[in-house]
mmCIF file with all atom_site columns, C-alpha atoms in Angstrom:
data_model
loop_
_atom_site.group_PDB
_atom_site.id
_atom_site.type_symbol
_atom_site.label_atom_id
_atom_site.label_alt_id
_atom_site.label_comp_id
_atom_site.label_asym_id
_atom_site.label_entity_id
_atom_site.label_seq_id
_atom_site.pdbx_PDB_ins_code
_atom_site.Cartn_x
_atom_site.Cartn_y
_atom_site.Cartn_z
_atom_site.occupancy
_atom_site.B_iso_or_equiv
_atom_site.pdbx_formal_charge
_atom_site.auth_seq_id
_atom_site.auth_comp_id
_atom_site.auth_asym_id
_atom_site.auth_atom_id
_atom_site.pdbx_PDB_model_num
ATOM 1   C CA . THR A 1 1   ? -80.755  94.801  92.751  1.00 59.00 ? 1   THR A CA 1
ATOM 2   C CA . GLN A 1 2   ? -79.836  98.511  90.843  1.00 71.00 ? 2   GLN A CA 1
ATOM 3   C CA . LEU A 1 3   ? -82.186  99.042  88.197  1.00 85.00 ? 3   LEU A CA 1
ATOM 4   C CA . LEU A 1 4   ? -79.489  100.767 87.219  1.00 92.00 ? 4   LEU A CA 1
ATOM 5   C CA . GLU A 1 5   ? -75.716  99.247  87.396  1.00 93.00 ? 5   GLU A CA 1
ATOM 6   C CA . GLN A 1 6   ? -72.861  101.924 87.221  1.00 95.00 ? 6   GLN A CA 1
ATOM 7   C CA . SER A 1 7   ? -69.553  101.315 87.360  1.00 95.00 ? 7   SER A CA 1
ATOM 8   C CA . PRO A 1 8   ? -66.915  102.066 88.204  1.00 96.00 ? 8   PRO A CA 1
ATOM 9   C CA . GLN A 1 9   ? -67.449  103.012 91.511  1.00 94.00 ? 9   GLN A CA 1
ATOM 10  C CA . PHE A 1 10  ? -65.309  105.083 92.506  1.00 96.00 ? 10  PHE A CA 1
ATOM 11  C CA . LEU A 1 11  ? -61.972  106.420 90.064  1.00 97.00 ? 11  LEU A CA 1
ATOM 12  C CA . SER A 1 12  ? -58.865  108.472 91.377  1.00 97.00 ? 12  SER A CA 1
ATOM 13  C CA . ILE A 1 13  ? -57.016  109.687 88.065  1.00 97.00 ? 13  ILE A CA 1
ATOM 14  C CA . GLN A 1 14  ? -54.132  112.207 87.606  1.00 97.00 ? 14  GLN A CA 1
ATOM 15  C CA . GLU A 1 15  ? -54.942  115.576 86.437  1.00 97.00 ? 15  GLU A CA 1
ATOM 16  C CA . GLY A 1 16  ? -54.999  115.335 82.042  1.00 97.00 ? 16  GLY A CA 1
ATOM 17  C CA . GLU A 1 17  ? -55.923  111.492 81.876  1.00 97.00 ? 17  GLU A CA 1
ATOM 18  C CA . ASN A 1 18  ? -58.905  109.868 79.876  1.00 98.00 ? 18  ASN A CA 1
ATOM 19  C CA . LEU A 1 19  ? -61.803  108.321 81.573  1.00 97.00 ? 19  LEU A CA 1
ATOM 20  C CA . THR A 1 20  ? -64.846  106.568 80.577  1.00 98.00 ? 20  THR A CA 1
ATOM 21  C CA . VAL A 1 21  ? -67.810  105.419 83.526  1.00 98.00 ? 21  VAL A CA 1
ATOM 22  C CA . TYR A 1 22  ? -70.943  103.327 82.235  1.00 97.00 ? 22  TYR A CA 1
ATOM 23  C CA . CYS A 1 23  ? -74.176  103.123 83.226  1.00 97.00 ? 23  CYS A CA 1
ATOM 24  C CA . ASN A 1 24  ? -76.339  99.765  82.483  1.00 96.00 ? 24  ASN A CA 1
ATOM 25  C CA . SER A 1 25  ? -79.360  98.139  82.341  1.00 94.00 ? 25  SER A CA 1
ATOM 26  C CA . SER A 1 26  ? -81.527  95.553  81.288  1.00 92.00 ? 26  SER A CA 1
ATOM 27  C CA . SER A 1 27  ? -84.637  97.783  81.083  1.00 91.00 ? 27  SER A CA 1
ATOM 28  C CA . VAL A 1 28  ? -85.209  100.486 78.658  1.00 92.00 ? 28  VAL A CA 1
ATOM 29  C CA . PHE A 1 29  ? -85.900  103.907 79.139  1.00 92.00 ? 29  PHE A CA 1
ATOM 30  C CA . SER A 1 30  ? -87.414  106.531 77.163  1.00 89.00 ? 30  SER A CA 1
ATOM 31  C CA . SER A 1 31  ? -85.001  109.548 78.657  1.00 89.00 ? 31  SER A CA 1
ATOM 32  C CA . LEU A 1 32  ? -81.327  108.859 80.155  1.00 92.00 ? 32  LEU A CA 1
ATOM 33  C CA . GLN A 1 33  ? -79.934  112.076 82.034  1.00 93.00 ? 33  GLN A CA 1
ATOM 34  C CA . TRP A 1 34  ? -76.121  112.592 84.053  1.00 96.00 ? 34  TRP A CA 1
ATOM 35  C CA . TYR A 1 35  ? -75.633  114.569 86.904  1.00 95.00 ? 35  TYR A CA 1
ATOM 36  C CA . ARG A 1 36  ? -72.548  115.375 88.530  1.00 96.00 ? 36  ARG A CA 1
ATOM 37  C CA . GLN A 1 37  ? -72.844  116.041 92.770  1.00 94.00 ? 37  GLN A CA 1
ATOM 38  C CA . GLU A 1 38  ? -70.421  117.830 94.726  1.00 93.00 ? 38  GLU A CA 1
ATOM 39  C CA . PRO A 1 39  ? -70.348  117.546 98.586  1.00 88.00 ? 39  PRO A CA 1
ATOM 40  C CA . GLY A 1 40  ? -73.154  119.584 100.202 1.00 89.00 ? 40  GLY A CA 1
ATOM 41  C CA . GLU A 1 41  ? -75.475  120.262 97.301  1.00 93.00 ? 41  GLU A CA 1
ATOM 42  C CA . GLY A 1 42  ? -78.343  118.700 95.104  1.00 93.00 ? 42  GLY A CA 1
ATOM 43  C CA . PRO A 1 43  ? -77.360  117.113 91.762  1.00 94.00 ? 43  PRO A CA 1
ATOM 44  C CA . VAL A 1 44  ? -76.876  119.374 88.763  1.00 94.00 ? 44  VAL A CA 1
ATOM 45  C CA . LEU A 1 45  ? -77.432  118.422 85.658  1.00 93.00 ? 45  LEU A CA 1
ATOM 46  C CA . LEU A 1 46  ? -75.178  117.608 82.685  1.00 95.00 ? 46  LEU A CA 1
ATOM 47  C CA . VAL A 1 47  ? -76.914  116.412 79.592  1.00 93.00 ? 47  VAL A CA 1
ATOM 48  C CA . THR A 1 48  ? -80.523  114.816 79.132  1.00 92.00 ? 48  THR A CA 1
ATOM 49  C CA . VAL A 1 49  ? -80.515  112.011 75.897  1.00 92.00 ? 49  VAL A CA 1
ATOM 50  C CA . VAL A 1 50  ? -83.414  110.557 74.705  1.00 90.00 ? 50  VAL A CA 1
ATOM 51  C CA . THR A 1 51  ? -82.825  108.954 71.252  1.00 92.00 ? 51  THR A CA 1
ATOM 52  C CA . GLY A 1 52  ? -80.701  105.485 71.247  1.00 94.00 ? 52  GLY A CA 1
ATOM 53  C CA . GLY A 1 53  ? -77.480  106.176 69.420  1.00 95.00 ? 53  GLY A CA 1
ATOM 54  C CA . GLU A 1 54  ? -77.418  109.473 70.485  1.00 95.00 ? 54  GLU A CA 1
ATOM 55  C CA . VAL A 1 55  ? -73.906  110.975 71.275  1.00 97.00 ? 55  VAL A CA 1
ATOM 56  C CA . LYS A 1 56  ? -73.663  114.951 73.044  1.00 96.00 ? 56  LYS A CA 1
ATOM 57  C CA . LYS A 1 57  ? -70.729  117.124 73.346  1.00 96.00 ? 57  LYS A CA 1
ATOM 58  C CA . LEU A 1 58  ? -70.613  119.102 76.427  1.00 94.00 ? 58  LEU A CA 1
ATOM 59  C CA . LYS A 1 59  ? -66.902  120.771 76.018  1.00 95.00 ? 59  LYS A CA 1
ATOM 60  C CA . ARG A 1 60  ? -64.371  117.775 77.022  1.00 97.00 ? 60  ARG A CA 1
ATOM 61  C CA . LEU A 1 61  ? -67.460  115.857 78.682  1.00 97.00 ? 61  LEU A CA 1
ATOM 62  C CA . THR A 1 62  ? -68.803  112.845 75.970  1.00 97.00 ? 62  THR A CA 1
ATOM 63  C CA . PHE A 1 63  ? -72.630  111.452 76.460  1.00 97.00 ? 63  PHE A CA 1
ATOM 64  C CA . GLN A 1 64  ? -72.859  108.296 74.701  1.00 97.00 ? 64  GLN A CA 1
ATOM 65  C CA . PHE A 1 65  ? -77.412  106.656 74.662  1.00 96.00 ? 65  PHE A CA 1
ATOM 66  C CA . GLY A 1 66  ? -77.455  103.142 73.804  1.00 96.00 ? 66  GLY A CA 1
ATOM 67  C CA . ASP A 1 67  ? -78.653  101.556 70.346  1.00 95.00 ? 67  ASP A CA 1
ATOM 68  C CA . ALA A 1 68  ? -81.580  100.116 72.931  1.00 95.00 ? 68  ALA A CA 1
ATOM 69  C CA . ARG A 1 69  ? -81.947  102.420 74.948  1.00 94.00 ? 69  ARG A CA 1
ATOM 70  C CA . LYS A 1 70  ? -80.100  100.418 77.446  1.00 94.00 ? 70  LYS A CA 1
ATOM 71  C CA . ASP A 1 71  ? -77.357  101.666 78.734  1.00 95.00 ? 71  ASP A CA 1
ATOM 72  C CA . SER A 1 72  ? -75.017  105.187 78.419  1.00 97.00 ? 72  SER A CA 1
ATOM 73  C CA . SER A 1 73  ? -71.822  105.898 79.410  1.00 97.00 ? 73  SER A CA 1
ATOM 74  C CA . LEU A 1 74  ? -69.997  109.293 80.206  1.00 98.00 ? 74  LEU A CA 1
ATOM 75  C CA . HIS A 1 75  ? -66.278  110.138 78.615  1.00 98.00 ? 75  HIS A CA 1
ATOM 76  C CA . ILE A 1 76  ? -63.967  113.197 80.003  1.00 97.00 ? 76  ILE A CA 1
ATOM 77  C CA . THR A 1 77  ? -60.609  113.920 78.037  1.00 98.00 ? 77  THR A CA 1
ATOM 78  C CA . ALA A 1 78  ? -57.886  115.687 80.121  1.00 98.00 ? 78  ALA A CA 1
ATOM 79  C CA . ALA A 1 79  ? -59.711  115.513 83.091  1.00 97.00 ? 79  ALA A CA 1
ATOM 80  C CA . GLN A 1 80  ? -59.049  118.511 85.402  1.00 97.00 ? 80  GLN A CA 1
ATOM 81  C CA . PRO A 1 81  ? -59.336  118.321 89.296  1.00 96.00 ? 81  PRO A CA 1
ATOM 82  C CA . GLY A 1 82  ? -62.400  120.909 88.767  1.00 95.00 ? 82  GLY A CA 1
ATOM 83  C CA . ASP A 1 83  ? -64.007  117.125 87.653  1.00 96.00 ? 83  ASP A CA 1
ATOM 84  C CA . THR A 1 84  ? -63.675  115.741 90.593  1.00 96.00 ? 84  THR A CA 1
ATOM 85  C CA . GLY A 1 85  ? -67.520  114.864 92.235  1.00 95.00 ? 85  GLY A CA 1
ATOM 86  C CA . LEU A 1 86  ? -70.057  112.217 91.835  1.00 95.00 ? 86  LEU A CA 1
ATOM 87  C CA . TYR A 1 87  ? -71.749  111.358 88.790  1.00 96.00 ? 87  TYR A CA 1
ATOM 88  C CA . LEU A 1 88  ? -75.111  110.166 88.956  1.00 95.00 ? 88  LEU A CA 1
ATOM 89  C CA . CYS A 1 89  ? -76.745  108.409 86.221  1.00 95.00 ? 89  CYS A CA 1
ATOM 90  C CA . ALA A 1 90  ? -80.469  108.936 86.038  1.00 93.00 ? 90  ALA A CA 1
ATOM 91  C CA . GLY A 1 91  ? -82.672  107.394 83.785  1.00 91.00 ? 91  GLY A CA 1
ATOM 92  C CA . VAL A 1 92  ? -87.559  107.077 83.224  1.00 86.00 ? 92  VAL A CA 1
ATOM 93  C CA . LEU A 1 93  ? -88.836  104.072 82.288  1.00 81.00 ? 93  LEU A CA 1
ATOM 94  C CA . ASP A 1 94  ? -90.566  103.977 78.848  1.00 73.00 ? 94  ASP A CA 1
ATOM 95  C CA . SER A 1 95  ? -94.552  104.965 80.492  1.00 70.00 ? 95  SER A CA 1
ATOM 96  C CA . SER A 1 96  ? -93.017  105.981 83.382  1.00 72.00 ? 96  SER A CA 1
ATOM 97  C CA . TYR A 1 97  ? -92.203  109.742 84.964  1.00 75.00 ? 97  TYR A CA 1
ATOM 98  C CA . LYS A 1 98  ? -90.432  108.593 87.905  1.00 79.00 ? 98  LYS A CA 1
ATOM 99  C CA . LEU A 1 99  ? -86.062  109.170 87.188  1.00 85.00 ? 99  LEU A CA 1
ATOM 100 C CA . ILE A 1 100 ? -84.637  106.069 89.088  1.00 89.00 ? 100 ILE A CA 1
ATOM 101 C CA . PHE A 1 101 ? -80.827  106.989 89.851  1.00 92.00 ? 101 PHE A CA 1
ATOM 102 C CA . GLY A 1 102 ? -77.954  104.795 89.546  1.00 93.00 ? 102 GLY A CA 1
ATOM 103 C CA . SER A 1 103 ? -75.688  104.338 93.022  1.00 90.00 ? 103 SER A CA 1
ATOM 104 C CA . GLY A 1 104 ? -72.845  106.667 90.822  1.00 93.00 ? 104 GLY A CA 1
ATOM 105 C CA . THR A 1 105 ? -69.794  107.440 91.024  1.00 95.00 ? 105 THR A CA 1
ATOM 106 C CA . ARG A 1 106 ? -67.209  109.184 92.889  1.00 95.00 ? 106 ARG A CA 1
ATOM 107 C CA . LEU A 1 107 ? -64.355  110.493 91.396  1.00 97.00 ? 107 LEU A CA 1
ATOM 108 C CA . LEU A 1 108 ? -61.469  112.339 92.301  1.00 97.00 ? 108 LEU A CA 1
ATOM 109 C CA . VAL A 1 109 ? -58.776  114.237 89.928  1.00 97.00 ? 109 VAL A CA 1
ATOM 110 C CA . ARG A 1 110 ? -55.117  114.664 91.137  1.00 97.00 ? 110 ARG A CA 1
ATOM 111 C CA . PRO A 1 111 ? -53.395  117.610 90.202  1.00 95.00 ? 111 PRO A CA 1
ATOM 112 C CA . GLY B 2 1   ? -87.527  132.335 93.522  1.00 53.00 ? 1   GLY B CA 1
ATOM 113 C CA . ALA B 2 2   ? -84.324  131.009 91.110  1.00 77.00 ? 2   ALA B CA 1
ATOM 114 C CA . GLY B 2 3   ? -84.041  127.709 92.377  1.00 92.00 ? 3   GLY B CA 1
ATOM 115 C CA . VAL B 2 4   ? -85.239  125.075 94.691  1.00 96.00 ? 4   VAL B CA 1
ATOM 116 C CA . SER B 2 5   ? -85.393  125.933 98.477  1.00 96.00 ? 5   SER B CA 1
ATOM 117 C CA . GLN B 2 6   ? -85.146  123.609 100.910 1.00 97.00 ? 6   GLN B CA 1
ATOM 118 C CA . SER B 2 7   ? -85.035  124.213 104.402 1.00 97.00 ? 7   SER B CA 1
ATOM 119 C CA . PRO B 2 8   ? -83.632  123.662 106.949 1.00 97.00 ? 8   PRO B CA 1
ATOM 120 C CA . SER B 2 9   ? -80.044  122.569 105.682 1.00 96.00 ? 9   SER B CA 1
ATOM 121 C CA . ASN B 2 10  ? -79.280  120.879 109.100 1.00 97.00 ? 10  ASN B CA 1
ATOM 122 C CA . LYS B 2 11  ? -81.402  118.929 111.531 1.00 98.00 ? 11  LYS B CA 1
ATOM 123 C CA . VAL B 2 12  ? -80.014  117.041 114.287 1.00 98.00 ? 12  VAL B CA 1
ATOM 124 C CA . THR B 2 13  ? -82.924  115.642 116.023 1.00 98.00 ? 13  THR B CA 1
ATOM 125 C CA . GLU B 2 14  ? -83.802  112.818 119.064 1.00 97.00 ? 14  GLU B CA 1
ATOM 126 C CA . LYS B 2 15  ? -84.349  109.275 117.987 1.00 97.00 ? 15  LYS B CA 1
ATOM 127 C CA . GLY B 2 16  ? -88.478  109.250 118.854 1.00 97.00 ? 16  GLY B CA 1
ATOM 128 C CA . LYS B 2 17  ? -89.046  112.838 117.982 1.00 98.00 ? 17  LYS B CA 1
ATOM 129 C CA . ASP B 2 18  ? -90.950  113.719 114.916 1.00 98.00 ? 18  ASP B CA 1
ATOM 130 C CA . VAL B 2 19  ? -89.150  116.293 112.243 1.00 98.00 ? 19  VAL B CA 1
ATOM 131 C CA . GLU B 2 20  ? -90.804  118.615 109.148 1.00 98.00 ? 20  GLU B CA 1
ATOM 132 C CA . LEU B 2 21  ? -88.569  119.186 106.433 1.00 98.00 ? 21  LEU B CA 1
ATOM 133 C CA . ARG B 2 22  ? -89.836  121.962 103.503 1.00 97.00 ? 22  ARG B CA 1
ATOM 134 C CA . CYS B 2 23  ? -89.402  122.292 99.948  1.00 97.00 ? 23  CYS B CA 1
ATOM 135 C CA . ASP B 2 24  ? -89.956  125.306 97.561  1.00 96.00 ? 24  ASP B CA 1
ATOM 136 C CA . PRO B 2 25  ? -89.334  124.515 94.248  1.00 94.00 ? 25  PRO B CA 1
ATOM 137 C CA . ILE B 2 26  ? -89.104  127.379 91.121  1.00 92.00 ? 26  ILE B CA 1
ATOM 138 C CA . SER B 2 27  ? -92.302  129.175 90.533  1.00 90.00 ? 27  SER B CA 1
ATOM 139 C CA . GLY B 2 28  ? -94.187  127.390 87.640  1.00 86.00 ? 28  GLY B CA 1
ATOM 140 C CA . HIS B 2 29  ? -92.974  123.546 88.442  1.00 89.00 ? 29  HIS B CA 1
ATOM 141 C CA . THR B 2 30  ? -95.956  121.544 89.011  1.00 87.00 ? 30  THR B CA 1
ATOM 142 C CA . ALA B 2 31  ? -94.061  118.499 89.128  1.00 89.00 ? 31  ALA B CA 1
ATOM 143 C CA . LEU B 2 32  ? -92.330  117.883 92.760  1.00 92.00 ? 32  LEU B CA 1
ATOM 144 C CA . TYR B 2 33  ? -90.267  115.043 93.599  1.00 93.00 ? 33  TYR B CA 1
ATOM 145 C CA . TRP B 2 34  ? -88.917  114.060 97.337  1.00 96.00 ? 34  TRP B CA 1
ATOM 146 C CA . TYR B 2 35  ? -86.004  111.868 96.791  1.00 96.00 ? 35  TYR B CA 1
ATOM 147 C CA . ARG B 2 36  ? -83.348  110.622 99.921  1.00 96.00 ? 36  ARG B CA 1
ATOM 148 C CA . GLN B 2 37  ? -79.523  109.731 99.549  1.00 95.00 ? 37  GLN B CA 1
ATOM 149 C CA . SER B 2 38  ? -77.373  107.717 102.334 1.00 89.00 ? 38  SER B CA 1
ATOM 150 C CA . LEU B 2 39  ? -73.966  108.920 102.963 1.00 80.00 ? 39  LEU B CA 1
ATOM 151 C CA . GLY B 2 40  ? -72.185  109.439 98.998  1.00 67.00 ? 40  GLY B CA 1
ATOM 152 C CA . GLN B 2 41  ? -74.901  106.691 97.553  1.00 75.00 ? 41  GLN B CA 1
ATOM 153 C CA . GLY B 2 42  ? -77.791  106.715 95.013  1.00 81.00 ? 42  GLY B CA 1
ATOM 154 C CA . LEU B 2 43  ? -81.133  108.190 95.300  1.00 91.00 ? 43  LEU B CA 1
ATOM 155 C CA . GLU B 2 44  ? -83.963  106.713 96.471  1.00 93.00 ? 44  GLU B CA 1
ATOM 156 C CA . PHE B 2 45  ? -87.259  108.173 95.129  1.00 92.00 ? 45  PHE B CA 1
ATOM 157 C CA . LEU B 2 46  ? -90.290  108.433 98.260  1.00 95.00 ? 46  LEU B CA 1
ATOM 158 C CA . ILE B 2 47  ? -92.803  110.670 96.680  1.00 94.00 ? 47  ILE B CA 1
ATOM 159 C CA . TYR B 2 48  ? -94.353  112.288 93.586  1.00 91.00 ? 48  TYR B CA 1
ATOM 160 C CA . PHE B 2 49  ? -96.742  115.541 93.131  1.00 91.00 ? 49  PHE B CA 1
ATOM 161 C CA . GLN B 2 50  ? -97.927  116.727 90.237  1.00 87.00 ? 50  GLN B CA 1
ATOM 162 C CA . GLY B 2 51  ? -100.208 119.633 90.172  1.00 82.00 ? 51  GLY B CA 1
ATOM 163 C CA . ASN B 2 52  ? -103.762 118.779 91.333  1.00 81.00 ? 52  ASN B CA 1
ATOM 164 C CA . SER B 2 53  ? -103.918 115.286 90.857  1.00 84.00 ? 53  SER B CA 1
ATOM 165 C CA . ALA B 2 54  ? -103.189 112.181 93.673  1.00 86.00 ? 54  ALA B CA 1
ATOM 166 C CA . PRO B 2 55  ? -99.349  111.634 94.538  1.00 89.00 ? 55  PRO B CA 1
ATOM 167 C CA . ASP B 2 56  ? -97.528  108.544 94.293  1.00 90.00 ? 56  ASP B CA 1
ATOM 168 C CA . LYS B 2 57  ? -96.082  107.648 97.301  1.00 92.00 ? 57  LYS B CA 1
ATOM 169 C CA . SER B 2 58  ? -95.080  104.567 96.806  1.00 90.00 ? 58  SER B CA 1
ATOM 170 C CA . GLY B 2 59  ? -91.431  104.956 97.667  1.00 92.00 ? 59  GLY B CA 1
ATOM 171 C CA . LEU B 2 60  ? -92.130  106.134 101.228 1.00 95.00 ? 60  LEU B CA 1
ATOM 172 C CA . PRO B 2 61  ? -90.086  103.389 102.996 1.00 94.00 ? 61  PRO B CA 1
ATOM 173 C CA . SER B 2 62  ? -92.874  103.283 106.465 1.00 95.00 ? 62  SER B CA 1
ATOM 174 C CA . ASP B 2 63  ? -95.968  104.897 107.309 1.00 96.00 ? 63  ASP B CA 1
ATOM 175 C CA . ARG B 2 64  ? -93.860  106.861 109.634 1.00 98.00 ? 64  ARG B CA 1
ATOM 176 C CA . PHE B 2 65  ? -93.313  109.695 106.722 1.00 97.00 ? 65  PHE B CA 1
ATOM 177 C CA . SER B 2 66  ? -95.483  111.503 104.878 1.00 97.00 ? 66  SER B CA 1
ATOM 178 C CA . ALA B 2 67  ? -95.594  114.452 102.914 1.00 96.00 ? 67  ALA B CA 1
ATOM 179 C CA . GLU B 2 68  ? -98.073  117.140 101.414 1.00 95.00 ? 68  GLU B CA 1
ATOM 180 C CA . ARG B 2 69  ? -97.822  119.670 98.922  1.00 94.00 ? 69  ARG B CA 1
ATOM 181 C CA . THR B 2 70  ? -100.085 122.412 99.959  1.00 85.00 ? 70  THR B CA 1
ATOM 182 C CA . GLY B 2 71  ? -101.821 125.458 96.731  1.00 81.00 ? 71  GLY B CA 1
ATOM 183 C CA . GLY B 2 72  ? -99.238  123.526 93.834  1.00 76.00 ? 72  GLY B CA 1
ATOM 184 C CA . SER B 2 73  ? -95.903  125.346 95.272  1.00 89.00 ? 73  SER B CA 1
ATOM 185 C CA . VAL B 2 74  ? -94.615  124.342 99.066  1.00 94.00 ? 74  VAL B CA 1
ATOM 186 C CA . SER B 2 75  ? -93.973  120.980 99.781  1.00 96.00 ? 75  SER B CA 1
ATOM 187 C CA . THR B 2 76  ? -93.988  119.417 103.441 1.00 97.00 ? 76  THR B CA 1
ATOM 188 C CA . LEU B 2 77  ? -92.066  115.934 104.051 1.00 98.00 ? 77  LEU B CA 1
ATOM 189 C CA . THR B 2 78  ? -92.560  114.925 107.892 1.00 98.00 ? 78  THR B CA 1
ATOM 190 C CA . ILE B 2 79  ? -91.078  112.064 109.122 1.00 98.00 ? 79  ILE B CA 1
ATOM 191 C CA . GLN B 2 80  ? -93.179  111.109 112.708 1.00 98.00 ? 80  GLN B CA 1
ATOM 192 C CA . ARG B 2 81  ? -91.116  109.211 115.295 1.00 98.00 ? 81  ARG B CA 1
ATOM 193 C CA . THR B 2 82  ? -87.441  109.325 113.922 1.00 98.00 ? 82  THR B CA 1
ATOM 194 C CA . GLN B 2 83  ? -85.145  106.094 113.914 1.00 97.00 ? 83  GLN B CA 1
ATOM 195 C CA . GLN B 2 84  ? -81.325  106.465 113.294 1.00 96.00 ? 84  GLN B CA 1
ATOM 196 C CA . GLU B 2 85  ? -81.456  104.742 109.768 1.00 94.00 ? 85  GLU B CA 1
ATOM 197 C CA . ASP B 2 86  ? -83.178  107.910 108.630 1.00 96.00 ? 86  ASP B CA 1
ATOM 198 C CA . SER B 2 87  ? -80.488  109.504 108.950 1.00 96.00 ? 87  SER B CA 1
ATOM 199 C CA . ALA B 2 88  ? -79.764  110.735 105.565 1.00 97.00 ? 88  ALA B CA 1
ATOM 200 C CA . VAL B 2 89  ? -79.503  113.447 103.206 1.00 97.00 ? 89  VAL B CA 1
ATOM 201 C CA . TYR B 2 90  ? -83.494  114.637 102.091 1.00 98.00 ? 90  TYR B CA 1
ATOM 202 C CA . LEU B 2 91  ? -83.667  115.922 98.444  1.00 97.00 ? 91  LEU B CA 1
ATOM 203 C CA . CYS B 2 92  ? -86.278  118.085 97.196  1.00 97.00 ? 92  CYS B CA 1
ATOM 204 C CA . ALA B 2 93  ? -86.468  118.903 93.125  1.00 94.00 ? 93  ALA B CA 1
ATOM 205 C CA . SER B 2 94  ? -89.191  120.419 90.841  1.00 92.00 ? 94  SER B CA 1
ATOM 206 C CA . SER B 2 95  ? -89.736  120.347 87.166  1.00 88.00 ? 95  SER B CA 1
ATOM 207 C CA . LEU B 2 96  ? -92.489  121.574 84.616  1.00 83.00 ? 96  LEU B CA 1
ATOM 208 C CA . VAL B 2 97  ? -94.484  119.262 84.494  1.00 67.00 ? 97  VAL B CA 1
ATOM 209 C CA . ARG B 2 98  ? -93.520  115.742 84.600  1.00 58.00 ? 98  ARG B CA 1
ATOM 210 C CA . SER B 2 99  ? -90.565  116.024 82.386  1.00 58.00 ? 99  SER B CA 1
ATOM 211 C CA . GLY B 2 100 ? -87.580  113.213 81.337  1.00 60.00 ? 100 GLY B CA 1
ATOM 212 C CA . TYR B 2 101 ? -85.931  116.514 80.711  1.00 66.00 ? 101 TYR B CA 1
ATOM 213 C CA . GLY B 2 102 ? -84.295  117.173 84.041  1.00 75.00 ? 102 GLY B CA 1
ATOM 214 C CA . TYR B 2 103 ? -85.561  117.982 87.057  1.00 87.00 ? 103 TYR B CA 1
ATOM 215 C CA . THR B 2 104 ? -83.416  121.143 89.371  1.00 92.00 ? 104 THR B CA 1
ATOM 216 C CA . PHE B 2 105 ? -82.198  119.959 92.735  1.00 95.00 ? 105 PHE B CA 1
ATOM 217 C CA . GLY B 2 106 ? -82.407  121.663 96.017  1.00 96.00 ? 106 GLY B CA 1
ATOM 218 C CA . SER B 2 107 ? -79.376  121.628 98.503  1.00 96.00 ? 107 SER B CA 1
ATOM 219 C CA . GLY B 2 108 ? -81.365  118.869 100.552 1.00 96.00 ? 108 GLY B CA 1
ATOM 220 C CA . THR B 2 109 ? -81.988  118.833 104.268 1.00 97.00 ? 109 THR B CA 1
ATOM 221 C CA . ARG B 2 110 ? -79.433  116.465 106.607 1.00 97.00 ? 110 ARG B CA 1
ATOM 222 C CA . LEU B 2 111 ? -80.971  115.003 108.891 1.00 97.00 ? 111 LEU B CA 1
ATOM 223 C CA . THR B 2 112 ? -78.896  113.356 111.969 1.00 97.00 ? 112 THR B CA 1
ATOM 224 C CA . VAL B 2 113 ? -81.019  111.435 114.224 1.00 97.00 ? 113 VAL B CA 1
ATOM 225 C CA . VAL B 2 114 ? -79.279  110.276 117.766 1.00 97.00 ? 114 VAL B CA 1
#
């Protein structure tokens, strides 16, 4: 059983559409991170959220940390082909240091 | 260096052989992690080093897996008597101290056991 459940697992959309990826858990995290990974590369950190209810924006990407620090979402506005990749959420449990990863959401943005 | 460096980038080995994977973390990063990623999946924690403390080996899948970190810098992950199920991408990451604020990953070593 995955500690962090990501949905959807796969998403194929047309350029210009909006999308949301979800990351859910029954556990409380002291921080949660989102990474993007391209083929043949390691994950690259997009954002870290640490406060319940926190919202961070990175250009067309909006990240939200749930009030109870158990879930997070990533919203992309007007998706572009360059957004294509594997999006991974990862969390650090309270009183821990290990980063636990979700299974990822594979996004394909068609031109 | 500027980033986390892993070598080799690709390794094909015969079943039963031993392999060594190397990771050079970012200079000054005291925390180093190894993860394993199966095709298109999320990352599975293997082992964590923090400074001179005893490593957390709780994620190692079997006693065929071991890792060292020499001088608080370079780390080597060794897999003995490789099996086909060991085929995966092995990723190394480093961070300042133990960090909930993001790791820097290397590009990984793709291991194929034939």
